[in-house]
Coordinates of N, CA and C in Angstrom, one line a residue:
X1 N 118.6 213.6 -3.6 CA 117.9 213.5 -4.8 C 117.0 212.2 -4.8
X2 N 116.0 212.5 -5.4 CA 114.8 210.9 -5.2 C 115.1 210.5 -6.8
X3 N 115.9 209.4 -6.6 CA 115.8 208.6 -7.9 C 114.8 208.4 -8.8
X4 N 113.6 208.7 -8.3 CA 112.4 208.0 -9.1 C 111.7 209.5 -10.0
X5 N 112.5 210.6 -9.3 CA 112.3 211.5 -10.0 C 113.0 212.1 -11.4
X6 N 113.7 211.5 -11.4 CA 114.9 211.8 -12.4 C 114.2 211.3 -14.2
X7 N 114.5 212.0 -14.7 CA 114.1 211.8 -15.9 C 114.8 210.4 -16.6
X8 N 115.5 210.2 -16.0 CA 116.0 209.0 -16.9 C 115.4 208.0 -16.8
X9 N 114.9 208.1 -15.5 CA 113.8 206.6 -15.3 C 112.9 206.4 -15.9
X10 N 112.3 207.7 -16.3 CA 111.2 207.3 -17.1 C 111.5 206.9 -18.5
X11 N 112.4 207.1 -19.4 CA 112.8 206.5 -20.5 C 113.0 205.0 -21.0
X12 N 112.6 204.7 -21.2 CA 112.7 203.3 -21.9 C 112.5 202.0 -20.7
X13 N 114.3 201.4 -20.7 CA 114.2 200.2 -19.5 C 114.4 201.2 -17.9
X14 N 114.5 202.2 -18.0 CA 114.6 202.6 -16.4 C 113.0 203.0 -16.2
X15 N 112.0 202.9 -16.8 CA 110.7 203.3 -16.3 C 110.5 201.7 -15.7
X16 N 110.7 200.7 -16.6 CA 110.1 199.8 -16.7 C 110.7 199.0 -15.0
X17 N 112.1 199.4 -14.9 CA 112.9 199.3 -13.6 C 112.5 199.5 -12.7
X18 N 111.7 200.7 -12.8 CA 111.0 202.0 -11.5 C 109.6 200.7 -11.1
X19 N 109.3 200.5 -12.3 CA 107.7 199.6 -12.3 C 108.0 198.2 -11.1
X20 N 109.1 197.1 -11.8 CA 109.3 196.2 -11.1 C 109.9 196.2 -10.0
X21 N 110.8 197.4 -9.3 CA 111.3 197.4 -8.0 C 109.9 198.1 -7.1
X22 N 109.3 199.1 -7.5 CA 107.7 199.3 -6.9 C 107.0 198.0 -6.3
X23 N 106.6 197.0 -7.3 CA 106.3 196.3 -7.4 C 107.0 194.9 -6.1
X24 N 108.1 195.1 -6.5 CA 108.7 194.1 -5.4 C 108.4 194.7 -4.1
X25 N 108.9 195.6 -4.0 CA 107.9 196.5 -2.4 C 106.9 196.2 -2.3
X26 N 106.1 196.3 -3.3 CA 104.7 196.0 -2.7 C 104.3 195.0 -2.5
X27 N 105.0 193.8 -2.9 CA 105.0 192.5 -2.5 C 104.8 192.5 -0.9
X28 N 106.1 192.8 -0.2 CA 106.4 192.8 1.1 C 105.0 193.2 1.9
X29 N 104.6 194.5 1.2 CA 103.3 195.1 2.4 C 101.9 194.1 2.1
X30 N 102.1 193.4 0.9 CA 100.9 192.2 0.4 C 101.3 191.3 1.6
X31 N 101.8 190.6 1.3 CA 102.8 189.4 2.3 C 102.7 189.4 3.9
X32 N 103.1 190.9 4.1 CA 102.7 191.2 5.9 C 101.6 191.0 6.3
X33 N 100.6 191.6 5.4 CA 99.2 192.0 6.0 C 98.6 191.1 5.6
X34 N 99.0 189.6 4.9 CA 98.3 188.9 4.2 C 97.0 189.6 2.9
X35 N 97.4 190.1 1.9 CA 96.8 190.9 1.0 C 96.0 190.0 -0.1
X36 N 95.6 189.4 0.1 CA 95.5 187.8 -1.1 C 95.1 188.8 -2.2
X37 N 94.3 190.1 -2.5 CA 94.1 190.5 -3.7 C 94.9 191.4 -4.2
X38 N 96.0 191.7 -3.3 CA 97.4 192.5 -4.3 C 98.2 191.2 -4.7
X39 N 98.3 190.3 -3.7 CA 99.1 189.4 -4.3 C 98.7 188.6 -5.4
X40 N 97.2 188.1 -5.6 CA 96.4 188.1 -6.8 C 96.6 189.0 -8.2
X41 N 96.5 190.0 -7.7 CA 97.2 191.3 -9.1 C 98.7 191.3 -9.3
X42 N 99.5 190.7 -8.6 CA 101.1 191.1 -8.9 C 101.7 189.6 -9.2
X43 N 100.9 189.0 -8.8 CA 101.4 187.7 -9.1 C 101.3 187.1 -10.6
X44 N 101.9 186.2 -11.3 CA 101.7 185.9 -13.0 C 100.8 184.4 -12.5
X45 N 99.8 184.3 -13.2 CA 99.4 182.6 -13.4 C 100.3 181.5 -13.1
X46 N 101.1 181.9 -13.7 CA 102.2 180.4 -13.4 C 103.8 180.8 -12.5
X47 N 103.0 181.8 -11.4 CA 104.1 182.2 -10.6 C 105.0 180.6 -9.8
X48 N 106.0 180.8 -10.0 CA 107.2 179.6 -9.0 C 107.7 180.5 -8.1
X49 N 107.3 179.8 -7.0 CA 108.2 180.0 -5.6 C 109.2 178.6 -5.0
X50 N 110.4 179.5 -5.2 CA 111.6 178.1 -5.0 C 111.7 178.7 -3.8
X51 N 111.7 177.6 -3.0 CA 112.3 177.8 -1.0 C 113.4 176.7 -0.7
X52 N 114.5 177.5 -0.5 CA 115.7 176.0 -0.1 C 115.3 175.0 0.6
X53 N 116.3 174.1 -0.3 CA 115.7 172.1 0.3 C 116.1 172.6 2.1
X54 N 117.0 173.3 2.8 CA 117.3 173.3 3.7 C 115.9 173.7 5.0
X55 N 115.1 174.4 4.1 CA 113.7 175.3 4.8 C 113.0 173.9 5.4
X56 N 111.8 174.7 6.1 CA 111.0 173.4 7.0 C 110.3 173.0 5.7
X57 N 110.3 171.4 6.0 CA 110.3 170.5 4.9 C 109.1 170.9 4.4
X58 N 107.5 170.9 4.8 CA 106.7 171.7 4.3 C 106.6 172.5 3.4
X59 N 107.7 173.4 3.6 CA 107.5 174.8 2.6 C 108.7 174.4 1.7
X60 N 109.9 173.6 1.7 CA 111.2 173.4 0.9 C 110.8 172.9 -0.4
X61 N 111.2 173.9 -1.5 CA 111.2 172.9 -2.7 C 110.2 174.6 -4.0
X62 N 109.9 173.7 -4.9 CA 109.3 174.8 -5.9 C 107.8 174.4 -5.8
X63 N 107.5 175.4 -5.6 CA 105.6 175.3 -5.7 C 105.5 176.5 -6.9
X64 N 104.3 175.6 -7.8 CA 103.9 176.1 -8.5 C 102.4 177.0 -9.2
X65 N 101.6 177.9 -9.5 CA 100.1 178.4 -9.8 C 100.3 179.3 -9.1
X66 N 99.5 180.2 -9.1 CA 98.9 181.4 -8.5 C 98.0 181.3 -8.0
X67 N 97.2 180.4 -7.6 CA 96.8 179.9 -6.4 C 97.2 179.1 -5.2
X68 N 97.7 178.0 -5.9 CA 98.4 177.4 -4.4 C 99.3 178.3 -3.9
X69 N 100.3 179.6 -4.6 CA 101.4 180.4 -4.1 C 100.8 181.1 -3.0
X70 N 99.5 181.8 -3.6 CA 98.8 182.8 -3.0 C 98.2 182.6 -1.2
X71 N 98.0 181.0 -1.6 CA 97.3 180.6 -0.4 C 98.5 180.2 0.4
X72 N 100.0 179.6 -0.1 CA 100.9 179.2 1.0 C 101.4 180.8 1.3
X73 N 101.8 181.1 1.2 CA 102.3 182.7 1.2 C 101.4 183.4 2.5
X74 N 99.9 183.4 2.4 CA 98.7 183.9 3.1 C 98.8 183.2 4.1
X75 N 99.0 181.8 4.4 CA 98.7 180.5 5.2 C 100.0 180.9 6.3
X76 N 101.3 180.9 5.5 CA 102.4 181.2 6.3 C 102.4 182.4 7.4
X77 N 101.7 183.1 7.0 CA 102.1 184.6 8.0 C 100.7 184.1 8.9
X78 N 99.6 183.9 8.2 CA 98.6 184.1 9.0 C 98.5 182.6 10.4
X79 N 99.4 181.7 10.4 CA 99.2 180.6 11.2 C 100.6 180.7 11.9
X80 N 101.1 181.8 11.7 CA 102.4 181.5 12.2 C 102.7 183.3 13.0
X81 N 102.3 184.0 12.6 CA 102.3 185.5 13.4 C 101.2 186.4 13.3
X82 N 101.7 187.0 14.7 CA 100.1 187.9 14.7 C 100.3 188.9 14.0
X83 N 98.7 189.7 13.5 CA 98.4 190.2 12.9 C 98.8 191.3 12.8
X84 N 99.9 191.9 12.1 CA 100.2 193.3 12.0 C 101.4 193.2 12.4
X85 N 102.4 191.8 12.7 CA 103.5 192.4 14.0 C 104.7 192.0 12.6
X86 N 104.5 191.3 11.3 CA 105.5 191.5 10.5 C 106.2 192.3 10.4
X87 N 107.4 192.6 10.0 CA 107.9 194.1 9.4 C 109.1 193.7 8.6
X88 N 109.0 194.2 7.6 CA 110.5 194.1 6.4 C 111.2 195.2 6.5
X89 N 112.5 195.1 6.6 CA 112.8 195.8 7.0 C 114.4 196.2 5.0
X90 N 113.7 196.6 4.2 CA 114.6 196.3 2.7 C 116.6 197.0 3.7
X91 N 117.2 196.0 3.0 CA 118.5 196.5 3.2 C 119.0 196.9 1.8
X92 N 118.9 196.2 1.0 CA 119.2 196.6 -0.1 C 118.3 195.9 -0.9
X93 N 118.8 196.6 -2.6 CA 118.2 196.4 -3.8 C 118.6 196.9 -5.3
X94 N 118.5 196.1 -5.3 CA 119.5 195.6 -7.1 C 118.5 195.0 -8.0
X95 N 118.6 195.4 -9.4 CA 117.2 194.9 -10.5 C 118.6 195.2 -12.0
X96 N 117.4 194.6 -12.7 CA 118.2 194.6 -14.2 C 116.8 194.6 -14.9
X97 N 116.7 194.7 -16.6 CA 115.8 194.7 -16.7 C 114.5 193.6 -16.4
X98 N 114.3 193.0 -15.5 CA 113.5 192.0 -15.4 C 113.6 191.1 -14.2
X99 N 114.5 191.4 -13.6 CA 115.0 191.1 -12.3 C 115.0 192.0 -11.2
X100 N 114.2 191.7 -10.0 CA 114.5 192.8 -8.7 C 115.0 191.7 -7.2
X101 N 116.6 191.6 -7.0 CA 117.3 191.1 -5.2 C 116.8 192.2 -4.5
X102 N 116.3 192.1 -3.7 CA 115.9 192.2 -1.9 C 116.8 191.6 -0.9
X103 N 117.2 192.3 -0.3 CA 117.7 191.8 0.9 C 117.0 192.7 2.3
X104 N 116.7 191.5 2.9 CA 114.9 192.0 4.1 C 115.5 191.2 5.3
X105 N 115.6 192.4 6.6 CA 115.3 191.7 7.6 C 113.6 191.8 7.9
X106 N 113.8 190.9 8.7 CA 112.2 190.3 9.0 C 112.3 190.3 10.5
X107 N 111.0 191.1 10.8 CA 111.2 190.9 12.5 C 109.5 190.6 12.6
X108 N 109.3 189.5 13.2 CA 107.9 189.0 13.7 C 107.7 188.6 15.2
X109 N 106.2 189.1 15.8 CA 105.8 188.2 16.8 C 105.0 187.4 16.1
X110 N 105.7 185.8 16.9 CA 104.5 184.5 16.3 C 103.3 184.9 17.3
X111 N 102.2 184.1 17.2 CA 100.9 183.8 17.6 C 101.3 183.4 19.3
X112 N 102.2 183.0 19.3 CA 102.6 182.3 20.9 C 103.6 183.3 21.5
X113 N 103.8 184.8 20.9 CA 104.2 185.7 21.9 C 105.8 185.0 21.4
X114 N 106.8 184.3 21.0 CA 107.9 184.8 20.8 C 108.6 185.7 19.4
X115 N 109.6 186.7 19.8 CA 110.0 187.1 18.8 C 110.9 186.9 17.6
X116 N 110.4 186.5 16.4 CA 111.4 185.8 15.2 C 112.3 186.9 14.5
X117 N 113.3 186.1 14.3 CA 114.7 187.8 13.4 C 115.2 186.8 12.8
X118 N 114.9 187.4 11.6 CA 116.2 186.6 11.0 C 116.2 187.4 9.0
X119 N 117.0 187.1 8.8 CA 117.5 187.9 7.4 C 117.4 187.0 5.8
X120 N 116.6 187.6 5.1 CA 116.7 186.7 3.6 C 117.1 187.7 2.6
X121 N 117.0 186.8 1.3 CA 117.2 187.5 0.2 C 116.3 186.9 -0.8
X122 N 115.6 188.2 -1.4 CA 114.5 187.5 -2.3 C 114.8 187.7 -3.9
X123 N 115.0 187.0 -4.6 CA 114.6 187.3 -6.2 C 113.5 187.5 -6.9
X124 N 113.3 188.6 -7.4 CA 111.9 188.3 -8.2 C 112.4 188.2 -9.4
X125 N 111.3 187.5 -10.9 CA 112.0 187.7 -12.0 C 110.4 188.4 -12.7
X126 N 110.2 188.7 -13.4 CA 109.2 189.4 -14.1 C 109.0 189.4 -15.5
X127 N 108.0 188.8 -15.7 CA 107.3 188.6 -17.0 C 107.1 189.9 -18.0
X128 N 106.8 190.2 -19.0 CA 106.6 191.1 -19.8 C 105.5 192.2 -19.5
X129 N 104.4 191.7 -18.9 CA 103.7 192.0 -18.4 C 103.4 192.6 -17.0
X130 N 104.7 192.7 -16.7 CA 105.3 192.8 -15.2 C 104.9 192.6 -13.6
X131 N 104.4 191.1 -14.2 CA 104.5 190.4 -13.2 C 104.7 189.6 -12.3
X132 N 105.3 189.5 -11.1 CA 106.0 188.5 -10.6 C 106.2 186.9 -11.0
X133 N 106.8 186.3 -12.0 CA 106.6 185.2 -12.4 C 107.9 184.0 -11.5
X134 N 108.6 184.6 -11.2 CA 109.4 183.5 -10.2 C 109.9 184.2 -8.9
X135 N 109.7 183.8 -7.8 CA 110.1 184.4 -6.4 C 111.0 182.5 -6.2
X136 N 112.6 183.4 -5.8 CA 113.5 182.4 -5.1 C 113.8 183.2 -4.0
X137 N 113.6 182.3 -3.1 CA 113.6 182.8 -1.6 C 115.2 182.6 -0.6
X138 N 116.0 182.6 -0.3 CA 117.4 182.0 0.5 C 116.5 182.9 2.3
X139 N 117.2 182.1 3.1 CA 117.0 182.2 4.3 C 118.3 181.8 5.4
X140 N 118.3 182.2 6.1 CA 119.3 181.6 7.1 C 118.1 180.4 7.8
X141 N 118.6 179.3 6.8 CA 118.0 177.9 7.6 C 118.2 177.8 8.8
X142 N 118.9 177.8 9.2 CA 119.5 177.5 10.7 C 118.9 178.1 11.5
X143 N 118.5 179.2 11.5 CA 117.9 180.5 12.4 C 116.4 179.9 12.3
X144 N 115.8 179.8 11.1 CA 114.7 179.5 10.9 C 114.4 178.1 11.6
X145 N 115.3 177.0 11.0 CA 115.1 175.7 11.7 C 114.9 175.3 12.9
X146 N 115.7 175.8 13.9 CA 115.9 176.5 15.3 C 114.7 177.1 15.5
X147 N 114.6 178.1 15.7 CA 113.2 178.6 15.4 C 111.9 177.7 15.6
X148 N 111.5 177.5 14.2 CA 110.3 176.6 14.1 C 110.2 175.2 14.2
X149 N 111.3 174.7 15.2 CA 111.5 173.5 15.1 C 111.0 173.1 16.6

């Protein structure tokens, strides 16, 4: 049975459910291919991206606008993996009205030919308007640190 068929969804807060978990998907395929004008449209003005103090110091901490988000987001994939080799891979997914958890493995080739793996979990929270207004990101620091270090 395809859940998104079901009548219930479309009723009230399960339509609205159907909208922001779509939506968090389509983050991922913005993100990979570096999409700056889906992420432009899904993003809220005063989107916050929190990345743990543990992350490379660069990216660690809360950045704020829909611009600077748009451009570190774009900046990250595009100076750090080649083009097209992203892939999310969703393990799970859980929302309430206004909230969508992701749990994503990530498998990348960087620009220098090695292969990155490693597993997050993303929150989105969503404005009324249903737009991405806060992305909190967790990562296995260690994997990453290791990694890019």
């Amino acid at each position: 049975m395809n859940l998104f068929d079901s009548e219930s969804w479309e009723l009230g807060v399960g339509k609205m459910k159907r909208d922001i978990i779509a939506t968090a998907a389509e983050f991922f395929g913005a993100k990979g291919e570096t999409q700056r004008e889906t992420l432009e449209r899904i993003l809220a003005e005063d989107i916050r991206w929190k990345i743990p103090i543990g992350a490379i110091e660069s990216r660690a901490g809360t950045h704020q606008g829909k611009a600077l988000v748009v451009d570190m987001m774009c900046s990250s994939v595009q100076d750090t993996f080649k083009p097209g080799s992203q892939q999310s891979k969703v393990l799970m997914v859980m929302s309430n009205e206004n909230t969508v958890v992701n749990e994503i493995e990530l498998k990348a080739e960087t620009l220098d030919g090695r292969q990155y793996h490693n597993f997050y979990v993303f929150i989105f929270e969503f404005n009324e308007a249903g737009e991405i207004c806060e992305r909190l990101e967790y990562v296995d620091t260690h994997i990453a640190g290791q990694f890019f270090s």
